[in-house]
Short mmCIF file of C-alpha atoms in Angstrom, two decimals:
data_model
loop_
_atom_site.label_atom_id
_atom_site.label_comp_id
_atom_site.label_asym_id
_atom_site.label_seq_id
_atom_site.Cartn_x
_atom_site.Cartn_y
_atom_site.Cartn_z
CA MET A 1 -9.03 10.98 23.83
CA ALA A 2 -12.05 8.87 23.06
CA ALA A 3 -12.04 7.47 19.54
CA THR A 4 -13.57 4.64 17.54
CA GLY A 5 -11.96 1.98 15.38
CA PRO A 6 -8.30 2.04 14.47
CA GLU A 7 -7.88 5.84 14.59
CA PRO A 8 -5.59 6.04 17.68
CA VAL A 9 -2.82 4.12 15.92
CA GLY A 10 -3.20 5.69 12.49
CA VAL A 11 -1.97 8.94 11.11
CA ALA A 12 -4.37 10.86 13.39
CA ALA A 13 -2.94 9.38 16.62
CA ASP A 14 -1.77 11.97 19.17
CA PRO A 15 2.07 11.83 19.26
CA GLU A 16 2.11 12.80 22.95
CA ALA A 17 -0.30 9.98 23.76
CA VAL A 18 1.88 7.53 21.86
CA LYS A 19 4.91 8.62 23.89
CA ARG A 20 3.04 8.22 27.20
CA HIS A 21 1.54 4.80 26.36
CA ARG A 22 4.06 3.12 24.03
CA ALA A 23 3.25 -0.43 25.17
CA LEU A 24 -0.50 0.11 24.75
CA PHE A 25 -0.19 1.53 21.24
CA ARG A 26 2.30 -1.19 20.25
CA ALA A 27 -0.20 -3.85 21.38
CA VAL A 28 -3.03 -2.23 19.38
CA ARG A 29 -0.84 -2.00 16.27
CA ARG A 30 0.12 -5.63 16.66
CA ARG A 31 -3.57 -6.55 16.96
CA GLN A 32 -4.46 -4.65 13.79
CA ASN A 33 -1.45 -5.95 11.82
CA PRO A 34 -0.68 -9.39 13.25
CA PRO A 35 2.66 -10.91 12.24
CA LEU A 36 2.57 -13.29 9.30
CA ARG A 37 2.20 -16.95 10.31
CA ARG A 38 3.07 -20.04 8.31
CA THR A 39 -0.62 -20.99 8.13
CA ASP A 40 -1.37 -17.67 6.40
CA ILE A 41 0.69 -18.64 3.35
CA THR A 42 -0.54 -20.73 0.41
CA VAL A 43 2.06 -23.22 -0.83
CA THR A 44 1.17 -24.00 -4.44
CA ASP A 45 1.21 -27.48 -5.95
CA GLU A 46 3.34 -27.20 -9.12
CA ALA A 47 1.47 -30.02 -10.88
CA ALA A 48 -1.88 -28.37 -10.09
CA VAL A 49 -0.60 -25.01 -11.32
CA LYS A 50 0.49 -26.57 -14.63
CA ARG A 51 -2.89 -28.30 -15.06
CA ALA A 52 -4.70 -25.02 -14.40
CA VAL A 53 -2.49 -23.16 -16.86
CA LYS A 54 -3.06 -25.83 -19.51
CA ALA A 55 -6.85 -25.83 -19.12
CA ALA A 56 -7.18 -22.04 -19.04
CA SER A 57 -4.80 -21.53 -21.97
CA LEU A 58 -6.56 -24.11 -24.14
CA GLY A 59 -9.87 -22.33 -23.59
CA ASN A 60 -8.26 -19.02 -24.53
CA ALA A 61 -6.71 -20.64 -27.61
CA MET A 62 -10.13 -21.88 -28.67
CA GLU A 63 -11.67 -18.43 -28.16
CA TRP A 64 -9.11 -16.79 -30.41
CA PHE A 65 -9.21 -19.67 -32.88
CA ASP A 66 -12.90 -18.87 -33.32
CA PHE A 67 -12.37 -15.13 -33.66
CA GLY A 68 -9.31 -15.66 -35.85
CA ILE A 69 -11.30 -17.83 -38.25
CA TYR A 70 -13.89 -15.11 -38.69
CA SER A 71 -11.25 -12.40 -39.18
CA TYR A 72 -9.27 -14.36 -41.74
CA LEU A 73 -12.41 -15.40 -43.63
CA ALA A 74 -13.97 -11.92 -43.52
CA VAL A 75 -13.92 -11.46 -47.30
CA THR A 76 -15.33 -14.96 -47.94
CA ILE A 77 -18.01 -14.59 -45.25
CA GLY A 78 -19.01 -11.24 -46.78
CA HIS A 79 -19.61 -13.02 -50.11
CA VAL A 80 -21.48 -15.97 -48.57
CA PHE A 81 -23.80 -14.15 -46.15
CA PHE A 82 -24.42 -10.72 -47.63
CA PRO A 83 -26.02 -9.68 -50.94
CA SER A 84 -23.65 -9.18 -53.86
CA GLY A 85 -22.69 -5.61 -54.73
CA ASN A 86 -19.85 -3.34 -53.68
CA ASP A 87 -16.93 -5.35 -52.26
CA THR A 88 -16.17 -2.68 -49.64
CA VAL A 89 -19.81 -2.72 -48.45
CA GLN A 90 -19.67 -6.53 -48.15
CA LEU A 91 -16.43 -6.31 -46.18
CA ILE A 92 -17.83 -3.65 -43.84
CA SER A 93 -20.98 -5.78 -43.37
CA SER A 94 -18.80 -8.76 -42.51
CA PHE A 95 -16.74 -6.76 -39.99
CA ALA A 96 -19.95 -5.26 -38.56
CA THR A 97 -21.11 -8.82 -37.85
CA PHE A 98 -17.69 -9.46 -36.30
CA ALA A 99 -18.19 -6.40 -34.10
CA VAL A 100 -21.78 -7.23 -33.09
CA SER A 101 -20.63 -10.13 -30.91
CA PHE A 102 -18.63 -7.62 -28.90
CA LEU A 103 -21.77 -5.66 -28.08
CA VAL A 104 -22.99 -8.46 -25.81
CA ARG A 105 -19.59 -9.19 -24.26
CA PRO A 106 -20.12 -6.66 -21.43
CA ILE A 107 -23.49 -8.30 -20.69
CA GLY A 108 -21.77 -11.70 -20.60
CA GLY A 109 -19.12 -10.23 -18.31
CA MET A 110 -21.75 -8.78 -15.97
CA VAL A 111 -23.52 -12.15 -15.81
CA PHE A 112 -20.61 -14.59 -15.68
CA GLY A 113 -18.13 -12.41 -13.73
CA PRO A 114 -20.12 -11.97 -10.50
CA MET A 115 -21.35 -15.55 -10.90
CA GLY A 116 -17.70 -16.69 -10.91
CA ASP A 117 -17.16 -14.77 -7.66
CA LYS A 118 -20.20 -16.49 -6.10
CA ILE A 119 -20.20 -20.12 -7.28
CA GLY A 120 -16.59 -20.54 -8.38
CA ARG A 121 -14.25 -19.92 -11.28
CA LYS A 122 -14.24 -23.55 -12.48
CA LYS A 123 -18.02 -23.93 -12.99
CA VAL A 124 -18.41 -20.70 -14.92
CA LEU A 125 -15.42 -21.43 -17.15
CA ALA A 126 -16.99 -24.79 -18.02
CA VAL A 127 -20.25 -23.07 -19.05
CA THR A 128 -18.47 -20.48 -21.20
CA MET A 129 -16.52 -23.25 -22.95
CA ILE A 130 -19.71 -25.16 -23.83
CA MET A 131 -21.43 -22.04 -25.18
CA MET A 132 -18.44 -21.06 -27.29
CA ALA A 133 -18.15 -24.54 -28.82
CA ILE A 134 -21.86 -24.66 -29.67
CA GLY A 135 -21.91 -21.15 -31.15
CA THR A 136 -18.88 -21.74 -33.35
CA PHE A 137 -20.00 -25.17 -34.54
CA ALA A 138 -23.44 -23.82 -35.41
CA ILE A 139 -21.99 -21.09 -37.66
CA GLY A 140 -20.45 -23.83 -39.78
CA LEU A 141 -23.94 -25.27 -40.43
CA ILE A 142 -25.74 -22.07 -41.54
CA PRO A 143 -26.97 -22.12 -45.18
CA SER A 144 -25.72 -19.29 -47.43
CA TYR A 145 -27.60 -16.13 -48.43
CA ALA A 146 -28.17 -17.65 -51.87
CA THR A 147 -30.03 -20.56 -50.21
CA ILE A 148 -32.18 -18.97 -47.48
CA GLY A 149 -31.77 -15.25 -48.17
CA PHE A 150 -32.36 -12.83 -45.29
CA TRP A 151 -32.23 -15.58 -42.64
CA ALA A 152 -28.57 -16.38 -43.39
CA PRO A 153 -27.11 -13.15 -41.93
CA VAL A 154 -29.74 -13.23 -39.15
CA LEU A 155 -28.56 -16.70 -38.02
CA LEU A 156 -24.93 -15.63 -38.39
CA ILE A 157 -25.53 -12.66 -36.10
CA LEU A 158 -27.47 -14.85 -33.62
CA PHE A 159 -24.63 -17.34 -33.19
CA ARG A 160 -22.05 -14.54 -33.10
CA LEU A 161 -24.06 -13.16 -30.17
CA VAL A 162 -23.87 -16.57 -28.44
CA GLN A 163 -20.11 -16.53 -28.96
CA GLY A 164 -19.82 -12.97 -27.66
CA PHE A 165 -21.95 -13.64 -24.58
CA SER A 166 -19.85 -16.67 -23.62
CA THR A 167 -16.59 -14.84 -24.27
CA GLY A 168 -17.71 -12.21 -21.76
CA GLY A 169 -16.87 -14.65 -18.99
CA GLU A 170 -13.84 -16.26 -20.62
CA TYR A 171 -10.81 -13.94 -20.40
CA GLY A 172 -11.61 -12.55 -16.96
CA GLY A 173 -12.13 -16.06 -15.62
CA ALA A 174 -9.12 -17.63 -17.32
CA SER A 175 -6.70 -14.89 -16.25
CA THR A 176 -8.13 -14.94 -12.72
CA PHE A 177 -7.81 -18.73 -12.63
CA ILE A 178 -4.12 -18.69 -13.53
CA ALA A 179 -3.33 -15.67 -11.33
CA GLU A 180 -4.91 -17.29 -8.28
CA TYR A 181 -3.13 -20.60 -8.84
CA ALA A 182 0.34 -19.20 -9.57
CA PRO A 183 2.88 -18.36 -6.86
CA ASP A 184 3.43 -14.62 -6.41
CA LYS A 185 6.96 -14.60 -7.83
CA LYS A 186 6.00 -16.51 -11.01
CA ARG A 187 2.62 -15.01 -11.82
CA GLY A 188 3.95 -13.22 -14.90
CA PHE A 189 5.56 -16.38 -16.26
CA PHE A 190 2.49 -18.57 -15.81
CA GLY A 191 0.15 -15.79 -16.94
CA SER A 192 2.06 -15.47 -20.21
CA PHE A 193 0.86 -18.96 -21.18
CA LEU A 194 -2.68 -17.56 -21.40
CA GLU A 195 -1.61 -15.21 -24.17
CA MET A 196 0.46 -17.94 -25.74
CA GLY A 197 -2.93 -19.62 -26.09
CA THR A 198 -4.16 -16.45 -27.86
CA LEU A 199 -1.30 -16.67 -30.35
CA ALA A 200 -1.73 -20.44 -30.74
CA GLY A 201 -5.43 -19.92 -31.53
CA TYR A 202 -4.62 -17.31 -34.14
CA VAL A 203 -1.82 -19.44 -35.65
CA GLY A 204 -4.13 -22.46 -35.78
CA ALA A 205 -6.90 -20.44 -37.44
CA ALA A 206 -4.57 -18.72 -39.89
CA GLY A 207 -2.77 -21.97 -40.72
CA LEU A 208 -6.00 -23.88 -41.34
CA VAL A 209 -7.49 -21.09 -43.47
CA THR A 210 -4.24 -20.82 -45.46
CA ILE A 211 -4.09 -24.56 -46.16
CA LEU A 212 -7.76 -24.75 -47.14
CA THR A 213 -7.46 -21.70 -49.42
CA ALA A 214 -4.38 -23.13 -51.11
CA VAL A 215 -6.04 -26.53 -51.65
CA LEU A 216 -9.61 -25.46 -52.52
CA GLY A 217 -9.07 -22.03 -54.08
CA SER A 218 -11.40 -19.04 -53.68
CA ASP A 219 -14.36 -20.75 -55.36
CA GLY A 220 -14.05 -23.87 -53.22
CA MET A 221 -13.78 -21.80 -50.04
CA GLU A 222 -16.90 -19.78 -50.88
CA SER A 223 -18.81 -22.91 -51.86
CA TRP A 224 -18.18 -25.06 -48.77
CA GLY A 225 -14.56 -24.88 -47.55
CA TRP A 226 -15.19 -21.94 -45.19
CA ARG A 227 -17.35 -24.24 -43.03
CA ILE A 228 -14.51 -26.62 -42.09
CA PRO A 229 -12.70 -24.36 -39.54
CA PHE A 230 -15.96 -23.63 -37.72
CA LEU A 231 -16.90 -27.32 -37.55
CA VAL A 232 -13.42 -28.24 -36.26
CA ALA A 233 -13.84 -25.84 -33.31
CA GLY A 234 -16.66 -27.91 -31.77
CA PRO A 235 -14.59 -31.00 -30.81
CA ILE A 236 -11.70 -28.78 -29.63
CA GLY A 237 -14.09 -27.04 -27.26
CA PHE A 238 -15.17 -30.29 -25.62
CA VAL A 239 -11.54 -31.30 -25.08
CA GLY A 240 -11.09 -27.99 -23.24
CA LEU A 241 -14.25 -28.65 -21.24
CA TYR A 242 -12.92 -32.06 -20.15
CA LEU A 243 -9.65 -30.50 -18.95
CA ARG A 244 -11.43 -27.76 -17.03
CA LEU A 245 -13.83 -30.12 -15.26
CA LYS A 246 -10.87 -32.12 -13.92
CA LEU A 247 -9.46 -29.11 -12.08
CA ASP A 248 -10.00 -28.05 -8.46
CA GLU A 249 -11.10 -24.55 -7.55
CA THR A 250 -8.33 -21.97 -7.12
CA PRO A 251 -6.76 -21.75 -3.63
CA ALA A 252 -7.82 -18.10 -3.34
CA PHE A 253 -11.48 -18.90 -4.04
CA GLN A 254 -11.38 -21.89 -1.68
CA LYS A 255 -10.18 -19.48 0.99
CA LEU A 256 -13.23 -17.31 0.33
CA ASP A 257 -15.54 -20.32 0.30
CA ASP A 258 -14.10 -22.04 3.37
CA ASP A 259 -12.19 -19.86 5.77
CA SER A 260 -10.80 -22.94 7.50
CA GLN A 261 -8.47 -23.52 4.54
CA HIS A 262 -5.19 -21.59 4.79
CA ARG A 263 -6.52 -19.83 7.90
CA ALA A 264 -5.38 -16.24 7.47
CA SER A 265 -4.84 -13.51 10.01
CA ASP A 266 -7.82 -11.59 11.33
CA ALA A 267 -7.01 -8.64 9.05
CA ALA A 268 -6.85 -10.81 5.93
CA SER A 269 -10.02 -12.67 6.85
CA ALA A 270 -11.91 -9.42 7.30
CA VAL A 271 -10.99 -8.47 3.76
CA GLU A 272 -11.72 -11.82 2.17
CA THR A 273 -15.02 -12.83 3.73
CA THR A 274 -17.06 -9.83 2.59
CA ALA A 275 -19.94 -10.26 0.12
CA LYS A 276 -18.82 -11.91 -3.09
CA GLY A 277 -19.80 -11.00 -6.62
CA ASP A 278 -21.98 -7.95 -5.96
CA LEU A 279 -22.20 -6.11 -9.31
CA ALA A 280 -23.40 -2.89 -7.71
CA LYS A 281 -20.50 -3.06 -5.26
CA ILE A 282 -18.06 -3.37 -8.17
CA PHE A 283 -19.27 -0.13 -9.77
CA ARG A 284 -19.72 1.66 -6.45
CA ASP A 285 -16.46 0.76 -4.71
CA HIS A 286 -14.04 -0.03 -7.53
CA TRP A 287 -14.90 2.47 -10.28
CA PRO A 288 -11.47 4.21 -10.32
CA THR A 289 -9.75 0.88 -10.91
CA LEU A 290 -12.40 -0.07 -13.47
CA ILE A 291 -11.59 3.09 -15.45
CA LEU A 292 -7.89 2.25 -15.30
CA CYS A 293 -8.67 -1.30 -16.48
CA VAL A 294 -10.79 0.00 -19.38
CA CYS A 295 -7.98 2.31 -20.54
CA LEU A 296 -5.30 -0.40 -20.31
CA VAL A 297 -7.45 -2.97 -22.10
CA GLY A 298 -8.61 -0.48 -24.73
CA ALA A 299 -5.06 0.42 -25.74
CA TYR A 300 -4.00 -3.22 -25.61
CA ASN A 301 -6.95 -4.50 -27.64
CA ILE A 302 -6.84 -1.89 -30.40
CA THR A 303 -3.19 -2.69 -31.08
CA ASP A 304 -3.82 -6.44 -30.70
CA TYR A 305 -6.79 -6.57 -33.11
CA MET A 306 -5.09 -4.23 -35.54
CA LEU A 307 -2.15 -6.61 -35.95
CA LEU A 308 -3.62 -10.07 -35.39
CA SER A 309 -7.09 -9.62 -36.92
CA TYR A 310 -6.98 -6.76 -39.40
CA MET A 311 -3.52 -6.95 -41.01
CA PRO A 312 -4.28 -9.87 -43.40
CA THR A 313 -7.26 -7.88 -44.72
CA TYR A 314 -5.07 -4.77 -45.00
CA LEU A 315 -2.45 -6.66 -46.99
CA SER A 316 -5.02 -8.14 -49.38
CA ASP A 317 -7.30 -5.11 -49.81
CA GLU A 318 -4.83 -2.20 -49.65
CA MET A 319 -1.57 -3.85 -50.75
CA ASP A 320 -3.04 -6.29 -53.30
CA TYR A 321 -1.37 -9.26 -51.61
CA SER A 322 -2.99 -12.64 -52.06
CA GLU A 323 -4.90 -13.76 -48.96
CA THR A 324 -2.58 -16.74 -48.55
CA HIS A 325 0.58 -14.64 -48.82
CA GLY A 326 -0.58 -12.17 -46.16
CA LEU A 327 -1.58 -14.94 -43.76
CA LEU A 328 1.77 -16.70 -44.13
CA ILE A 329 3.63 -13.52 -43.13
CA LEU A 330 1.34 -13.08 -40.11
CA ILE A 331 1.77 -16.72 -39.10
CA ALA A 332 5.58 -16.35 -39.20
CA THR A 333 5.32 -13.20 -37.04
CA MET A 334 3.10 -14.93 -34.47
CA VAL A 335 5.37 -17.97 -34.26
CA VAL A 336 8.26 -15.64 -33.37
CA LEU A 337 6.12 -14.04 -30.65
CA MET A 338 5.18 -17.48 -29.27
CA LEU A 339 8.88 -18.33 -28.94
CA ILE A 340 9.62 -15.30 -26.76
CA ILE A 341 6.38 -14.57 -24.88
CA ASN A 342 7.25 -16.70 -21.83
CA GLN A 343 10.56 -14.87 -21.49
CA VAL A 344 8.63 -11.60 -21.45
CA GLY A 345 6.54 -13.05 -18.61
CA ARG A 346 9.73 -13.91 -16.71
CA LEU A 347 11.05 -10.39 -17.26
CA SER A 348 7.84 -8.92 -15.84
CA ASP A 349 8.31 -11.06 -12.71
CA ARG A 350 11.88 -9.86 -12.35
CA TYR A 351 11.68 -6.18 -13.30
CA GLY A 352 7.96 -5.43 -12.83
CA ARG A 353 4.80 -5.19 -14.90
CA LYS A 354 5.04 -1.43 -15.50
CA PRO A 355 8.40 -1.37 -17.35
CA LEU A 356 7.27 -4.08 -19.79
CA LEU A 357 3.85 -2.54 -20.37
CA MET A 358 5.38 0.91 -20.86
CA ALA A 359 7.88 -0.51 -23.37
CA GLY A 360 5.01 -2.01 -25.39
CA MET A 361 2.87 1.13 -25.34
CA LEU A 362 5.79 3.42 -26.25
CA GLY A 363 6.80 0.96 -28.96
CA PHE A 364 3.39 1.28 -30.61
CA PHE A 365 3.34 5.05 -30.19
CA VAL A 366 6.79 5.62 -31.70
CA LEU A 367 7.22 2.73 -34.14
CA THR A 368 3.78 2.09 -35.67
CA ALA A 369 4.09 4.76 -38.39
CA PRO A 370 7.59 3.60 -39.48
CA ALA A 371 6.35 -0.01 -39.43
CA PHE A 372 3.43 0.80 -41.75
CA LEU A 373 5.72 2.74 -44.08
CA LEU A 374 7.84 -0.40 -44.29
CA VAL A 375 4.77 -2.55 -44.97
CA GLN A 376 3.74 -0.20 -47.77
CA GLN A 377 7.05 -0.83 -49.53
CA GLY A 378 5.45 -4.10 -50.58
CA SER A 379 8.52 -6.36 -50.70
CA LEU A 380 8.53 -9.54 -48.62
CA LEU A 381 11.45 -8.32 -46.51
CA ALA A 382 9.94 -4.89 -45.85
CA VAL A 383 6.48 -6.27 -44.99
CA SER A 384 7.98 -8.92 -42.69
CA ALA A 385 10.15 -6.31 -40.93
CA GLY A 386 7.20 -3.97 -40.41
CA MET A 387 5.05 -6.79 -39.01
CA LEU A 388 7.86 -7.92 -36.69
CA ILE A 389 8.31 -4.39 -35.31
CA LEU A 390 4.61 -4.27 -34.45
CA GLY A 391 4.78 -7.81 -33.07
CA LEU A 392 7.67 -7.07 -30.71
CA SER A 393 5.76 -4.12 -29.26
CA LEU A 394 2.65 -6.29 -28.89
CA VAL A 395 4.45 -9.16 -27.15
CA CYS A 396 5.48 -6.79 -24.33
CA LEU A 397 1.75 -6.33 -23.66
CA LEU A 398 0.73 -9.94 -24.33
CA GLY A 399 3.34 -11.40 -21.99
CA THR A 400 2.48 -9.05 -19.11
CA MET A 401 -1.19 -8.06 -19.24
CA SER A 402 -2.66 -11.38 -18.06
CA ALA A 403 -0.70 -11.06 -14.80
CA ALA A 404 -1.18 -7.30 -14.40
CA LEU A 405 -4.96 -7.09 -14.88
CA PRO A 406 -6.14 -9.64 -12.24
CA ALA A 407 -3.89 -7.95 -9.67
CA LEU A 408 -5.86 -4.71 -10.00
CA PHE A 409 -8.83 -6.08 -8.03
CA PRO A 410 -9.30 -7.88 -4.67
CA THR A 411 -10.15 -11.58 -4.60
CA GLN A 412 -13.80 -11.29 -3.59
CA VAL A 413 -14.68 -9.22 -6.70
CA ARG A 414 -11.76 -10.10 -9.01
CA TYR A 415 -13.59 -12.24 -11.57
CA GLY A 416 -16.56 -9.89 -11.76
CA SER A 417 -14.56 -6.63 -11.85
CA LEU A 418 -12.09 -7.87 -14.43
CA SER A 419 -14.85 -9.34 -16.61
CA VAL A 420 -16.82 -6.09 -16.53
CA GLY A 421 -13.84 -3.80 -17.14
CA TYR A 422 -12.20 -6.00 -19.77
CA ASN A 423 -15.36 -6.62 -21.77
CA LEU A 424 -16.64 -3.05 -21.65
CA SER A 425 -13.34 -1.92 -23.11
CA THR A 426 -13.13 -4.76 -25.62
CA SER A 427 -16.69 -4.09 -26.74
CA ILE A 428 -16.09 -0.38 -27.32
CA PHE A 429 -12.55 -0.48 -28.69
CA GLY A 430 -11.34 -3.99 -29.51
CA GLY A 431 -13.98 -5.68 -31.62
CA THR A 432 -14.75 -2.48 -33.51
CA THR A 433 -11.11 -2.01 -34.60
CA PRO A 434 -11.33 -3.74 -38.03
CA LEU A 435 -14.64 -1.98 -38.76
CA VAL A 436 -13.37 1.46 -37.70
CA ILE A 437 -10.09 1.13 -39.61
CA THR A 438 -11.85 -0.08 -42.79
CA ALA A 439 -14.34 2.82 -42.56
CA LEU A 440 -11.57 5.38 -41.88
CA ILE A 441 -9.56 4.24 -44.89
CA SER A 442 -12.70 4.36 -47.04
CA ALA A 443 -13.57 7.87 -45.78
CA THR A 444 -10.09 9.43 -45.94
CA GLY A 445 -8.39 7.39 -48.64
CA SER A 446 -5.27 7.19 -46.43
CA ASP A 447 -3.53 3.83 -46.03
CA MET A 448 -1.91 5.15 -42.83
CA MET A 449 -5.14 5.25 -40.80
CA PRO A 450 -4.39 1.94 -39.00
CA ALA A 451 -1.10 3.44 -37.80
CA TYR A 452 -2.69 6.68 -36.59
CA TYR A 453 -5.47 4.80 -34.79
CA SER A 454 -2.97 2.53 -33.02
CA MET A 455 -0.78 5.48 -32.02
CA ALA A 456 -3.75 7.25 -30.43
CA ALA A 457 -4.59 4.09 -28.49
CA ALA A 458 -0.97 3.67 -27.38
CA LEU A 459 -0.89 7.24 -26.03
CA VAL A 460 -3.87 6.44 -23.79
CA GLY A 461 -2.04 3.26 -22.76
CA VAL A 462 1.10 5.18 -21.77
CA ILE A 463 -0.95 7.40 -19.44
CA ALA A 464 -2.79 4.38 -17.96
CA VAL A 465 0.45 2.47 -17.27
CA ALA A 466 1.92 5.56 -15.58
CA CYS A 467 -1.12 5.65 -13.25
CA MET A 468 -1.14 1.97 -12.24
CA LYS A 469 0.60 0.47 -9.21
CA GLU A 470 3.38 -2.09 -9.49
CA THR A 471 2.15 -5.55 -8.43
CA ALA A 472 4.99 -7.89 -9.43
CA GLN A 473 6.12 -10.37 -6.73
CA GLN A 474 3.35 -9.19 -4.39
CA PRO A 475 0.33 -11.15 -3.07
CA LEU A 476 -2.95 -10.60 -4.86
CA ALA A 477 -5.14 -8.02 -3.10
CA GLY A 478 -7.36 -9.73 -0.55
CA SER A 479 -5.39 -12.99 -0.58
CA PRO A 480 -2.59 -14.33 1.62
CA PRO A 481 0.89 -14.73 0.08
CA SER A 482 1.35 -17.61 -2.36
CA VAL A 483 4.72 -19.35 -2.69
CA ALA A 484 6.18 -22.25 -4.64
CA SER A 485 7.67 -24.27 -1.75
CA ARG A 486 7.57 -24.80 2.01
CA GLU A 487 11.13 -23.49 2.23
CA GLU A 488 10.05 -20.21 0.62
CA ALA A 489 7.12 -19.99 3.05
CA ALA A 490 9.47 -20.45 6.01
CA GLU A 491 11.81 -17.77 4.65
CA LEU A 492 8.89 -15.37 4.18
CA VAL A 493 7.68 -15.85 7.76
CA GLU A 494 11.21 -15.42 9.11
CA SER A 495 11.82 -12.27 7.07
CA GLN A 496 8.69 -10.62 8.50
CA ALA A 497 9.22 -11.69 12.11
CA PRO A 498 10.01 -8.78 14.46
CA SER A 499 13.66 -8.41 15.42
CA PRO A 500 14.42 -9.37 19.07
CA ARG A 501 14.98 -6.46 21.45
CA PHE A 502 17.57 -6.58 24.21
#
């Protein structure tokens, strides 16, 4: 019965041999799966968790403030940076420049993600924050096409590429940072603050653009007012940088970096001390999960960008709403979502990630067409109701995804894998959403194309959610359990201790 490794105790073990040598096999099993000890468990510091959530969420808010500004000023930017002519061509050119930053996001993810697994989450998140602030601030300084001609759109594209490259390391790092700090039973709640930052960034961008448009008018915005939101983003970025530099590394990464901290069992250590941040390893060993991540993120991002980035343009171009009017309705919708998103995070901790994600995907699949039919009625009440229906479906995804995605991958490759998967999907599906929808409407003449596009994405999302594993209230793969108090740690150890035999 000679065998190598753990085979004798696994599924292939000879039942007769187990019967003859029960004590021997029990000892081997105990060696392979040692009982949980108190020192295996990470007890989180609530104050440190809150600081980490604040720093990560502010960075995410800044990222979406930047992208929100560009989305909400798409028409104005088209006039400033591209030659005069057909308004639709200018708008498509503007959205193409919006999309071009997403082309380099996967490259940024492949650079910053594995780097975050090697040198630490904190250092990389500081670099991405600096790059984002510089790129956004610089856009506000570019002369118009009327002043420098061809070089205006060239510089715009250059700094959009800087933004896109830095963003490639932002979401994966920020969601990983919060997930690794948060206790297992509250990961959904704390993760929801990251997407609250997304909504806050959009609300800030939409609010600022709305105020400036109301005060300066269209001519004033095209002349110089459009620069103000971009210039404001620079100082905000350095506030975020200050907060991030004050943080410690996540407990999970410290465990990888120094195995003496939170000394885990032999089995856990074997998992956690393998090579960190190997890009080839990510594609070779984790490709099935990467595909799942791409599908989840693709469905999530198409619906997200459709509502939060494209809808103001839809209302102004297709429904003849004023830009200010459309933004005000969107701002009201996002404020409602901000009020409930943390409760969605709590629900995902209590009932699981899959039920909440499935509710959001099915909501988009079933309700998007009726919501757009309401929007097309044109009245304030009908448009607001349609936007709210879409928003309630989206918040089920927003409040859950930032806890669900990091849990797909083990600690030693989490930042890199999530950055690669998230940004590949966002590059292909997310950033191209406004461009694709605008082109589809132009080609078909149908105002319902945004609804059909979102429904197709949601169908993919339904299948992806059905295929994923439930991870709520469970330790992150490759990390020891994380709890909120010493009492909870003691209860966990006691619950897993073997029952005495008499």
